[in-house]
PDB file of C-alpha atoms in Angstrom:
ATOM      1  CA  MET A 159       0.036  -0.021   0.208  1.00  0.00           C
ATOM      2  CA  VAL A 160       1.607   3.624  -0.881  1.00  0.00           C
ATOM      3  CA  ALA A 161       0.612   6.319   1.922  1.00  0.00           C
ATOM      4  CA  ALA A 162      -0.146   9.657   0.597  1.00  0.00           C
ATOM      5  CA  LEU A 163       2.239  11.822   1.581  1.00  0.00           C
ATOM      6  CA  VAL A 164       1.032  15.515   1.535  1.00  0.00           C
ATOM      7  CA  LEU A 165       2.536  18.875   1.640  1.00  0.00           C
ATOM      8  CA  PRO A 166       2.459  20.206   4.779  1.00  0.00           C
ATOM      9  CA  GLY A 167       1.186  23.644   5.686  1.00  0.00           C
ATOM     10  CA  VAL A 168      -2.436  24.780   4.644  1.00  0.00           C
ATOM     11  CA  ALA A 169      -3.317  28.429   3.753  1.00  0.00           C
ATOM     12  CA  ALA A 170      -6.464  29.910   4.226  1.00  0.00           C
ATOM     13  CA  ALA A 171      -8.916  28.970   1.546  1.00  0.00           C
ATOM     14  CA  ALA A 172      -9.190  32.325   0.301  1.00  0.00           C
ATOM     15  CA  GLN A 173      -5.794  32.982  -0.327  1.00  0.00           C
ATOM     16  CA  GLU A 174      -5.289  30.046  -2.325  1.00  0.00           C
ATOM     17  CA  PRO A 175      -6.432  29.131  -5.822  1.00  0.00           C
ATOM     18  CA  ALA A 176      -9.232  26.537  -6.364  1.00  0.00           C
ATOM     19  CA  ALA A 177      -8.023  22.892  -6.859  1.00  0.00           C
ATOM     20  CA  SER A 178      -8.952  22.309 -10.022  1.00  0.00           C
ATOM     21  CA  ASP A 179      -6.961  25.161 -10.667  1.00  0.00           C
ATOM     22  CA  ALA A 180      -3.955  24.421  -8.754  1.00  0.00           C
ATOM     23  CA  VAL A 181      -4.266  20.519 -10.545  1.00  0.00           C
ATOM     24  CA  GLU A 182      -3.835  22.246 -14.176  1.00  0.00           C
ATOM     25  CA  ASP A 183      -1.215  24.600 -13.360  1.00  0.00           C
ATOM     26  CA  ILE A 184       0.954  21.280 -12.280  1.00  0.00           C
ATOM     27  CA  VAL A 185      -0.125  19.534 -15.715  1.00  0.00           C
ATOM     28  CA  VAL A 186       0.659  22.348 -17.905  1.00  0.00           C
ATOM     29  CA  THR A 187       3.812  22.663 -16.070  1.00  0.00           C
ATOM     30  CA  ALA A 188       4.491  18.710 -16.427  1.00  0.00           C
ATOM     31  CA  ARG A 189       3.946  19.110 -19.963  1.00  0.00           C
ATOM     32  CA  ARG A 190       6.891  20.916 -20.795  1.00  0.00           C
ATOM     33  CA  ILE A 191       9.056  18.565 -19.195  1.00  0.00           C
ATOM     34  CA  GLU A 192      11.890  16.957 -21.616  1.00  0.00           C
ATOM     35  CA  GLY A 193      11.493  13.441 -21.689  1.00  0.00           C
ATOM     36  CA  PRO A 194       8.422  11.215 -21.450  1.00  0.00           C
ATOM     37  CA  MET A 195       5.549  11.857 -19.692  1.00  0.00           C
ATOM     38  CA  TRP A 196       1.708  10.547 -19.341  1.00  0.00           C
ATOM     39  CA  GLU A 197      -0.813  12.531 -16.979  1.00  0.00           C
ATOM     40  CA  VAL A 198      -4.009  10.314 -15.788  1.00  0.00           C
ATOM     41  CA  ARG A 199      -7.170  11.262 -14.048  1.00  0.00           C
ATOM     42  CA  ARG A 200      -9.730   9.325 -12.058  1.00  0.00           C
ATOM     43  CA  GLY A 201     -12.000  12.101 -10.245  1.00  0.00           C
ATOM     44  CA  ASP A 202      -9.813  13.882  -8.415  1.00  0.00           C
ATOM     45  CA  SER A 203      -6.922  12.048  -9.010  1.00  0.00           C
ATOM     46  CA  VAL A 204      -4.173  12.592 -11.076  1.00  0.00           C
ATOM     47  CA  LEU A 205      -0.817  10.404 -11.667  1.00  0.00           C
ATOM     48  CA  ILE A 206       1.584  12.165 -13.321  1.00  0.00           C
ATOM     49  CA  LEU A 207       3.474   8.693 -15.008  1.00  0.00           C
ATOM     50  CA  VAL A 208       7.584  10.117 -16.146  1.00  0.00           C
ATOM     51  CA  GLY A 209       8.948   7.463 -17.830  1.00  0.00           C
ATOM     52  CA  ALA A 210      13.200   6.915 -16.933  1.00  0.00           C
ATOM     53  CA  ILE A 211      15.595   4.759 -18.536  1.00  0.00           C
ATOM     54  CA  GLU A 212      18.925   3.824 -17.767  1.00  0.00           C
ATOM     55  CA  GLY A 213      22.590   5.135 -18.774  1.00  0.00           C
ATOM     56  CA  LEU A 214      21.583   8.722 -19.543  1.00  0.00           C
ATOM     57  CA  PRO A 215      25.185  10.442 -19.945  1.00  0.00           C
ATOM     58  CA  ARG A 216      25.437  12.358 -16.937  1.00  0.00           C
ATOM     59  CA  ASP A 217      26.829  15.527 -20.044  1.00  0.00           C
ATOM     60  CA  MET A 218      23.433  15.051 -21.798  1.00  0.00           C
ATOM     61  CA  GLU A 219      21.322  18.641 -21.554  1.00  0.00           C
ATOM     62  CA  TRP A 220      18.024  17.954 -20.786  1.00  0.00           C
ATOM     63  CA  ARG A 221      15.410  20.532 -20.351  1.00  0.00           C
ATOM     64  CA  THR A 222      14.742  19.773 -16.270  1.00  0.00           C
ATOM     65  CA  ASP A 223      13.453  22.675 -14.884  1.00  0.00           C
ATOM     66  CA  ALA A 224       9.444  21.860 -15.695  1.00  0.00           C
ATOM     67  CA  LEU A 225      10.196  18.353 -14.200  1.00  0.00           C
ATOM     68  CA  VAL A 226      11.619  19.872 -11.059  1.00  0.00           C
ATOM     69  CA  SER A 227       8.232  22.223 -10.906  1.00  0.00           C
ATOM     70  CA  ALA A 228       6.162  19.885 -11.335  1.00  0.00           C
ATOM     71  CA  VAL A 229       7.747  17.338  -8.493  1.00  0.00           C
ATOM     72  CA  GLU A 230       7.480  20.611  -6.037  1.00  0.00           C
ATOM     73  CA  ARG A 231       3.884  21.914  -6.518  1.00  0.00           C
ATOM     74  CA  ALA A 232       2.666  17.986  -6.500  1.00  0.00           C
ATOM     75  CA  ASP A 233       0.938  16.266  -3.724  1.00  0.00           C
ATOM     76  CA  ARG A 234       3.158  13.408  -3.369  1.00  0.00           C
ATOM     77  CA  VAL A 235       6.032  11.355  -4.974  1.00  0.00           C
ATOM     78  CA  LEU A 236       7.508   7.972  -5.802  1.00  0.00           C
ATOM     79  CA  PHE A 237      10.316   6.497  -6.867  1.00  0.00           C
ATOM     80  CA  PRO A 238      11.467   3.222  -8.146  1.00  0.00           C
ATOM     81  CA  VAL A 239      11.478   0.140  -5.938  1.00  0.00           C
ATOM     82  CA  GLN A 240      14.425   0.345  -3.835  1.00  0.00           C
ATOM     83  CA  GLY A 241      16.524  -1.528  -1.622  1.00  0.00           C
ATOM     84  CA  GLN A 242      17.398  -2.137   1.783  1.00  0.00           C
ATOM     85  CA  ALA A 243      20.650  -4.112   2.943  1.00  0.00           C
ATOM     86  CA  SER A 244      22.250  -4.106   6.368  1.00  0.00           C
ATOM     87  CA  LEU A 245      25.618  -4.082   7.834  1.00  0.00           C
ATOM     88  CA  ALA A 246      25.779  -7.886   7.820  1.00  0.00           C
ATOM     89  CA  ASP A 247      24.581  -8.032   4.040  1.00  0.00           C
ATOM     90  CA  VAL A 248      27.228  -5.438   2.917  1.00  0.00           C
ATOM     91  CA  GLY A 249      29.936  -7.760   4.394  1.00  0.00           C
ATOM     92  CA  ARG A 250      28.972 -10.387   3.166  1.00  0.00           C
ATOM     93  CA  LEU A 251      29.124  -9.375  -0.495  1.00  0.00           C
ATOM     94  CA  ILE A 252      32.468  -7.755   0.151  1.00  0.00           C
ATOM     95  CA  TRP A 253      33.471 -11.343   1.444  1.00  0.00           C
ATOM     96  CA  ARG A 254      31.811 -13.023  -1.742  1.00  0.00           C
ATOM     97  CA  ILE A 255      32.892 -10.165  -4.535  1.00  0.00           C
ATOM     98  CA  ARG A 256      34.652 -12.649  -6.164  1.00  0.00           C
ATOM     99  CA  THR A 257      31.416 -14.609  -6.963  1.00  0.00           C
ATOM    100  CA  LEU A 258      30.446 -10.964  -8.077  1.00  0.00           C
ATOM    101  CA  THR A 259      33.578 -10.742 -10.691  1.00  0.00           C
ATOM    102  CA  ARG A 260      34.752 -13.885 -11.914  1.00  0.00           C
ATOM    103  CA  GLN A 261      33.382 -17.256 -13.223  1.00  0.00           C
ATOM    104  CA  PRO A 262      33.395 -20.171 -10.961  1.00  0.00           C
ATOM    105  CA  ASP A 263      35.814 -22.777 -10.638  1.00  0.00           C
ATOM    106  CA  GLY A 264      38.189 -20.938 -13.054  1.00  0.00           C
ATOM    107  CA  ARG A 265      35.833 -21.156 -16.348  1.00  0.00           C
ATOM    108  CA  THR A 266      35.013 -18.685 -18.866  1.00  0.00           C
ATOM    109  CA  SER A 267      32.382 -17.624 -21.024  1.00  0.00           C
ATOM    110  CA  ALA A 268      33.155 -20.471 -23.362  1.00  0.00           C
ATOM    111  CA  ASP A 269      31.865 -22.723 -21.022  1.00  0.00           C
ATOM    112  CA  TYR A 270      28.771 -21.279 -21.249  1.00  0.00           C
ATOM    113  CA  LEU A 271      27.844 -18.775 -24.832  1.00  0.00           C
ATOM    114  CA  PRO A 272      26.865 -20.885 -27.616  1.00  0.00           C
ATOM    115  CA  PRO A 273      29.936 -20.952 -29.906  1.00  0.00           C
ATOM    116  CA  GLU A 274      28.337 -18.017 -31.912  1.00  0.00           C
ATOM    117  CA  LEU A 275      27.879 -15.883 -29.267  1.00  0.00           C
ATOM    118  CA  GLU A 276      31.018 -16.104 -27.605  1.00  0.00           C
ATOM    119  CA  ALA A 277      33.020 -15.575 -31.661  1.00  0.00           C
ATOM    120  CA  ARG A 278      30.569 -12.147 -31.666  1.00  0.00           C
ATOM    121  CA  VAL A 279      31.610 -11.500 -28.293  1.00  0.00           C
ATOM    122  CA  GLU A 280      35.126 -11.918 -28.619  1.00  0.00           C
ATOM    123  CA  ARG A 281      35.291 -10.199 -31.704  1.00  0.00           C
ATOM    124  CA  ILE A 282      34.133  -6.940 -29.336  1.00  0.00           C
ATOM    125  CA  THR A 283      36.111  -7.266 -26.400  1.00  0.00           C
ATOM    126  CA  GLY A 284      39.167  -7.865 -28.569  1.00  0.00           C
ATOM    127  CA  GLU A 285      40.268 -11.043 -26.200  1.00  0.00           C
ATOM    128  CA  GLY A 286      40.028 -14.572 -25.815  1.00  0.00           C
ATOM    129  CA  PRO A 287      37.243 -16.223 -23.087  1.00  0.00           C
ATOM    130  CA  SER A 288      36.582 -14.063 -20.177  1.00  0.00           C
ATOM    131  CA  ARG A 289      37.152 -15.345 -16.930  1.00  0.00           C
ATOM    132  CA  LYS A 290      34.762 -12.143 -15.822  1.00  0.00           C
ATOM    133  CA  SER A 291      31.323 -13.074 -14.653  1.00  0.00           C
ATOM    134  CA  PHE A 292      28.108 -12.370 -16.637  1.00  0.00           C
ATOM    135  CA  LEU A 293      27.052  -9.512 -14.573  1.00  0.00           C
ATOM    136  CA  MET A 294      30.610  -7.800 -15.302  1.00  0.00           C
ATOM    137  CA  LEU A 295      30.947  -9.224 -19.394  1.00  0.00           C
ATOM    138  CA  SER A 296      27.355  -7.214 -20.109  1.00  0.00           C
ATOM    139  CA  ALA A 297      28.010  -3.714 -18.419  1.00  0.00           C
ATOM    140  CA  GLU A 298      31.322  -4.035 -20.500  1.00  0.00           C
ATOM    141  CA  LEU A 299      29.297  -5.162 -23.432  1.00  0.00           C
ATOM    142  CA  MET A 300      26.355  -2.340 -23.000  1.00  0.00           C
ATOM    143  CA  GLU A 301      28.999   0.239 -22.381  1.00  0.00           C
ATOM    144  CA  HIS A 302      30.701  -0.298 -25.803  1.00  0.00           C
ATOM    145  CA  GLY A 303      26.542   0.022 -26.991  1.00  0.00           C
ATOM    146  CA  GLY A 304      26.900   3.343 -25.209  1.00  0.00           C
ATOM    147  CA  TYR A 305      25.637   2.423 -22.008  1.00  0.00           C
ATOM    148  CA  ALA A 306      27.050   5.844 -19.973  1.00  0.00           C
ATOM    149  CA  ARG A 307      29.278   4.680 -17.405  1.00  0.00           C
ATOM    150  CA  ARG A 308      29.188   8.609 -15.475  1.00  0.00           C
ATOM    151  CA  THR A 309      24.988   8.424 -15.687  1.00  0.00           C
ATOM    152  CA  ARG A 310      22.387  11.352 -14.864  1.00  0.00           C
ATOM    153  CA  PRO A 311      19.108   9.217 -13.950  1.00  0.00           C
ATOM    154  CA  VAL A 312      15.804  11.011 -13.679  1.00  0.00           C
ATOM    155  CA  SER A 313      15.516   9.970  -9.808  1.00  0.00           C
ATOM    156  CA  GLU A 314      18.793  11.825  -8.966  1.00  0.00           C
ATOM    157  CA  ILE A 315      17.077  15.007 -10.329  1.00  0.00           C
ATOM    158  CA  VAL A 316      13.912  14.760  -8.724  1.00  0.00           C
ATOM    159  CA  ARG A 317      15.379  13.665  -5.451  1.00  0.00           C
ATOM    160  CA  ARG A 318      17.197  16.747  -5.173  1.00  0.00           C
ATOM    161  CA  ALA A 319      14.436  19.027  -5.519  1.00  0.00           C
ATOM    162  CA  VAL A 320      12.209  16.658  -3.112  1.00  0.00           C
ATOM    163  CA  ARG A 321      15.337  17.560  -0.517  1.00  0.00           C
ATOM    164  CA  ALA A 322      15.331  21.397  -1.666  1.00  0.00           C
ATOM    165  CA  ASN A 323      12.151  21.464  -0.605  1.00  0.00           C
ATOM    166  CA  LYS A 324      11.741  19.459   2.395  1.00  0.00           C
ATOM    167  CA  LYS A 325       9.143  17.408   0.953  1.00  0.00           C
ATOM    168  CA  ALA A 326       8.330  13.686   1.668  1.00  0.00           C
ATOM    169  CA  ALA A 327       8.056  11.291  -0.730  1.00  0.00           C
ATOM    170  CA  GLU A 328       8.756   7.096  -1.094  1.00  0.00           C
ATOM    171  CA  PRO A 329       9.565   4.321  -3.242  1.00  0.00           C
ATOM    172  CA  VAL A 330       6.622   2.347  -4.505  1.00  0.00           C
ATOM    173  CA  GLY A 331       8.206  -0.690  -2.750  1.00  0.00           C
ATOM    174  CA  VAL A 332      11.303  -2.032  -0.867  1.00  0.00           C
ATOM    175  CA  TYR A 333      12.583  -5.825  -1.118  1.00  0.00           C
ATOM    176  CA  ARG A 334      15.292  -6.981   1.526  1.00  0.00           C
ATOM    177  CA  GLY A 335      19.186  -6.518   0.906  1.00  0.00           C
ATOM    178  CA  ASP A 336      19.726 -10.568   1.900  1.00  0.00           C
ATOM    179  CA  GLU A 337      16.780 -11.677  -0.647  1.00  0.00           C
ATOM    180  CA  MET A 338      19.076  -9.854  -3.567  1.00  0.00           C
ATOM    181  CA  ILE A 339      22.440 -11.005  -2.485  1.00  0.00           C
ATOM    182  CA  ASP A 340      20.813 -14.535  -2.463  1.00  0.00           C
ATOM    183  CA  ARG A 341      20.152 -14.573  -5.660  1.00  0.00           C
ATOM    184  CA  VAL A 342      22.639 -12.373  -7.079  1.00  0.00           C
ATOM    185  CA  LEU A 343      25.164 -15.007  -5.804  1.00  0.00           C
ATOM    186  CA  THR A 344      23.230 -18.336  -6.529  1.00  0.00           C
ATOM    187  CA  THR A 345      21.523 -17.548  -9.614  1.00  0.00           C
ATOM    188  CA  PRO A 346      24.414 -19.661 -12.450  1.00  0.00           C
ATOM    189  CA  PRO A 347      25.577 -17.538 -15.488  1.00  0.00           C
ATOM    190  CA  GLN A 348      23.074 -19.873 -17.860  1.00  0.00           C
ATOM    191  CA  ALA A 349      20.342 -17.412 -16.488  1.00  0.00           C
ATOM    192  CA  TYR A 350      22.742 -14.282 -18.103  1.00  0.00           C
ATOM    193  CA  LEU A 351      22.589 -16.019 -21.568  1.00  0.00           C
ATOM    194  CA  ASP A 352      19.689 -13.679 -22.816  1.00  0.00           C
ATOM    195  CA  CYS A 353      21.442 -10.552 -21.135  1.00  0.00           C
ATOM    196  CA  ILE A 354      24.924 -11.696 -22.890  1.00  0.00           C
ATOM    197  CA  GLU A 355      22.825 -11.817 -26.319  1.00  0.00           C
ATOM    198  CA  ALA A 356      21.305  -8.264 -26.167  1.00  0.00           C
ATOM    199  CA  ALA A 357      24.173  -6.984 -24.455  1.00  0.00           C
ATOM    200  CA  THR A 358      26.348  -8.388 -27.247  1.00  0.00           C
ATOM    201  CA  THR A 359      23.666  -6.859 -30.438  1.00  0.00           C
ATOM    202  CA  ALA A 360      23.933  -3.287 -28.129  1.00  0.00           C
ATOM    203  CA  ALA A 361      27.619  -3.425 -28.507  1.00  0.00           C
ATOM    204  CA  GLU A 362      27.825  -4.211 -31.950  1.00  0.00           C
ATOM    205  CA  ALA A 363      25.307  -1.254 -33.127  1.00  0.00           C
ATOM    206  CA  GLY A 364      27.364   0.674 -31.257  1.00  0.00           C
ATOM    207  CA  PRO A 365      27.618   3.814 -29.796  1.00  0.00           C
ATOM    208  CA  GLU A 366      25.724   5.704 -32.099  1.00  0.00           C
ATOM    209  CA  ASP A 367      22.536   3.896 -31.305  1.00  0.00           C
ATOM    210  CA  GLY A 368      22.638   4.506 -27.829  1.00  0.00           C
ATOM    211  CA  ALA A 369      23.313   8.296 -28.439  1.00  0.00           C
ATOM    212  CA  ARG A 370      19.989   8.281 -30.619  1.00  0.00           C
ATOM    213  CA  ARG A 371      18.370   6.137 -27.679  1.00  0.00           C
ATOM    214  CA  ALA A 372      18.689   8.983 -25.602  1.00  0.00           C
ATOM    215  CA  GLU A 373      17.438  11.433 -28.486  1.00  0.00           C
ATOM    216  CA  ASN A 374      14.376   9.453 -28.575  1.00  0.00           C
ATOM    217  CA  TRP A 375      13.728   9.683 -25.314  1.00  0.00           C
ATOM    218  CA  ARG A 376      14.575  13.207 -24.786  1.00  0.00           C
ATOM    219  CA  LEU A 377      11.934  13.803 -28.047  1.00  0.00           C
ATOM    220  CA  ARG A 378       9.643  11.239 -26.539  1.00  0.00           C
ATOM    221  CA  ARG A 379       9.652   8.599 -29.589  1.00  0.00           C
ATOM    222  CA  ILE A 380       8.908   5.867 -27.066  1.00  0.00           C
ATOM    223  CA  PRO A 381       8.842   2.701 -30.070  1.00  0.00           C
ATOM    224  CA  ALA A 382      11.702   3.905 -30.908  1.00  0.00           C
ATOM    225  CA  VAL A 383      13.637   4.025 -27.245  1.00  0.00           C
ATOM    226  CA  LEU A 384      12.129   0.429 -26.679  1.00  0.00           C
ATOM    227  CA  ALA A 385      13.573  -0.443 -30.174  1.00  0.00           C
ATOM    228  CA  SER A 386      16.915   0.167 -29.411  1.00  0.00           C
ATOM    229  CA  PRO A 387      19.199  -2.441 -28.720  1.00  0.00           C
ATOM    230  CA  LEU A 388      21.095  -0.781 -26.382  1.00  0.00           C
ATOM    231  CA  GLU A 389      17.183  -0.955 -24.470  1.00  0.00           C
ATOM    232  CA  GLN A 390      16.336  -4.196 -25.289  1.00  0.00           C
ATOM    233  CA  ALA A 391      19.806  -5.281 -23.373  1.00  0.00           C
ATOM    234  CA  VAL A 392      19.372  -2.976 -20.448  1.00  0.00           C
ATOM    235  CA  GLY A 393      15.894  -4.601 -19.931  1.00  0.00           C
ATOM    236  CA  ALA A 394      17.439  -8.429 -20.156  1.00  0.00           C
ATOM    237  CA  CYS A 395      20.364  -7.284 -17.991  1.00  0.00           C
ATOM    238  CA  SER A 396      18.231  -5.880 -15.349  1.00  0.00           C
ATOM    239  CA  TYR A 397      18.213  -7.448 -11.604  1.00  0.00           C
ATOM    240  CA  TRP A 398      14.473  -8.320 -12.007  1.00  0.00           C
ATOM    241  CA  SER A 399      14.986 -10.139 -15.796  1.00  0.00           C
ATOM    242  CA  VAL A 400      18.235 -12.032 -14.561  1.00  0.00           C
ATOM    243  CA  MET A 401      16.244 -13.102 -10.993  1.00  0.00           C
ATOM    244  CA  GLY A 402      13.005 -13.597 -13.163  1.00  0.00           C
ATOM    245  CA  GLN A 403      11.264 -11.304 -11.104  1.00  0.00           C
ATOM    246  CA  GLY A 404       9.644  -9.149 -13.944  1.00  0.00           C
ATOM    247  CA  GLU A 405       5.885 -10.071 -13.275  1.00  0.00           C
ATOM    248  CA  ARG A 406       7.031  -9.154  -9.475  1.00  0.00           C
ATOM    249  CA  LEU A 407       7.961  -5.491  -9.945  1.00  0.00           C
ATOM    250  CA  ARG A 408       4.973  -5.184 -12.890  1.00  0.00           C
ATOM    251  CA  GLY A 409       2.245  -6.262  -9.755  1.00  0.00           C
ATOM    252  CA  ILE A 410       4.239  -3.178  -7.526  1.00  0.00           C
ATOM    253  CA  TRP A 411       3.758  -0.887 -10.173  1.00  0.00           C
ATOM    254  CA  ASN A 412       0.155  -1.575 -11.267  1.00  0.00           C
ATOM    255  CA  GLN A 413      -0.549  -1.418  -7.041  1.00  0.00           C
ATOM    256  CA  ALA A 414       1.254   1.519  -6.807  1.00  0.00           C
ATOM    257  CA  ALA A 415      -0.831   2.949 -10.261  1.00  0.00           C
ATOM    258  CA  ASP A 416      -4.304   2.182  -8.694  1.00  0.00           C
ATOM    259  CA  GLN A 417      -3.067   3.309  -5.218  1.00  0.00           C
ATOM    260  CA  ALA A 418      -2.204   6.796  -6.826  1.00  0.00           C
ATOM    261  CA  LEU A 419      -5.267   7.280  -8.873  1.00  0.00           C
ATOM    262  CA  SER A 420      -7.238   6.289  -5.400  1.00  0.00           C
ATOM    263  CA  GLU A 421      -6.307   9.670  -3.116  1.00  0.00           C
ATOM    264  CA  THR A 422      -6.919  12.927  -3.968  1.00  0.00           C
ATOM    265  CA  GLY A 423      -4.628  15.582  -5.465  1.00  0.00           C
ATOM    266  CA  VAL A 424      -1.657  14.578  -7.330  1.00  0.00           C
ATOM    267  CA  THR A 425       0.717  12.208  -7.855  1.00  0.00           C
ATOM    268  CA  VAL A 426       4.369  12.290  -9.713  1.00  0.00           C
ATOM    269  CA  ALA A 427       5.771   8.810 -10.448  1.00  0.00           C
ATOM    270  CA  ILE A 428       9.145   8.477 -11.502  1.00  0.00           C
ATOM    271  CA  ALA A 429       9.184   4.756 -13.516  1.00  0.00           C
ATOM    272  CA  PRO A 430      11.120   2.766 -15.721  1.00  0.00           C
ATOM    273  CA  LEU A 431       9.787   3.869 -19.264  1.00  0.00           C
ATOM    274  CA  ARG A 432      10.354   0.177 -20.534  1.00  0.00           C
ATOM    275  CA  LEU A 433       7.541  -1.183 -17.644  1.00  0.00           C
ATOM    276  CA  LEU A 434       5.108   1.456 -18.424  1.00  0.00           C
ATOM    277  CA  ALA A 435       5.086   0.937 -22.156  1.00  0.00           C
ATOM    278  CA  GLU A 436       5.292  -2.409 -23.283  1.00  0.00           C
ATOM    279  CA  PRO A 437       2.747  -3.968 -24.596  1.00  0.00           C
ATOM    280  CA  ASP A 438       0.239  -4.875 -21.666  1.00  0.00           C
ATOM    281  CA  GLY A 439       2.315  -2.580 -19.360  1.00  0.00           C
ATOM    282  CA  VAL A 440       1.064  -0.078 -17.138  1.00  0.00           C
ATOM    283  CA  LEU A 441      -0.014   2.685 -19.428  1.00  0.00           C
ATOM    284  CA  ASP A 442      -2.105  -0.668 -21.596  1.00  0.00           C
ATOM    285  CA  ARG A 443      -3.788  -1.728 -17.909  1.00  0.00           C
ATOM    286  CA  LEU A 444      -4.703   1.563 -17.444  1.00  0.00           C
ATOM    287  CA  ALA A 445      -6.146   2.574 -21.062  1.00  0.00           C
ATOM    288  CA  ALA A 446      -7.653  -0.973 -20.731  1.00  0.00           C
ATOM    289  CA  GLN A 447      -9.503   0.594 -17.330  1.00  0.00           C
ATOM    290  CA  GLY A 448     -10.998   3.121 -19.528  1.00  0.00           C
ATOM    291  CA  LEU A 449      -8.767   5.522 -18.285  1.00  0.00           C
ATOM    292  CA  GLU A 450      -6.750   7.981 -20.933  1.00  0.00           C
ATOM    293  CA  PRO A 451      -2.981   8.117 -20.071  1.00  0.00           C
ATOM    294  CA  LEU A 452      -2.426  12.163 -22.021  1.00  0.00           C
ATOM    295  CA  GLY A 453       1.112  11.936 -23.233  1.00  0.00           C
ATOM    296  CA  PRO A 454       3.398  10.655 -26.210  1.00  0.00           C
ATOM    297  CA  ASP A 455       2.189   7.962 -28.235  1.00  0.00           C
ATOM    298  CA  TRP A 456       3.536   4.729 -26.698  1.00  0.00           C
ATOM    299  CA  ARG A 457       2.491   1.803 -28.901  1.00  0.00           C
ATOM    300  CA  ALA A 458       4.346   1.298 -32.062  1.00  0.00           C
ATOM    301  CA  PRO A 459       2.881   1.207 -35.081  1.00  0.00           C
ATOM    302  CA  PRO A 460       0.955  -1.323 -36.713  1.00  0.00           C
ATOM    303  CA  PRO A 461       3.328  -3.742 -39.223  1.00  0.00           C
TER     304      PRO A 461
END
């Protein structure tokens, strides 16, 4: 359940604009945001979904002032799912760091990848069979495809606005650090095969495709973003995909959207773009309920 987080301080009614005017003000402001955004209404509830992608270059120029303004004036802000790890969890991770960075038992990528895929990986890296874990190898391959090592997440910009205005906010869900670490440490290399395939395709497309992905995101060209080899690799290599937890994540976000649309006022939510815009994703689900997500077209044109 997502709790309502209301801005502190209520002025006299005679000094405040009507609630409907305030909502319209926020929505108009949000529509000036560069990057994909949708407005969904149900009665007196407004949900502004901001579709975020990973790997955006830190020096990428895009207009953020409207996003910050919308966040400042909304009633509540929702962030992506967050992990909570104890000191014991961190210590365990450090103790098992080799498991995260190297293949088990002295093996190499050639022990797990089909020969054709192994050959493609070696052409990209310029090396022989890799002893890196697939977690590390996939990150290296995606960097070849334009994934920025120094990133500028959309959530970082929003968090700064939240802190500057001393505004309460919360993640849509929390996962336990010990659960996450258990999955990462015990998942076999074979679980990463789809990830390595997608990351290799992204690397072959090159950094130019990664730059197009970022520009398409800024200009709200959603089908083009989702079709990008790099975006597909980011999805395939996410914790949720590799660990088989994709349905769990979708359920968390669907529940959060339903809760936000049951509460009076405006909610701004920073959500993964792919999860919002994929077939049968959050936007499709809201549209199927008879709601009208206002924003860029997220569906690919029919073939």
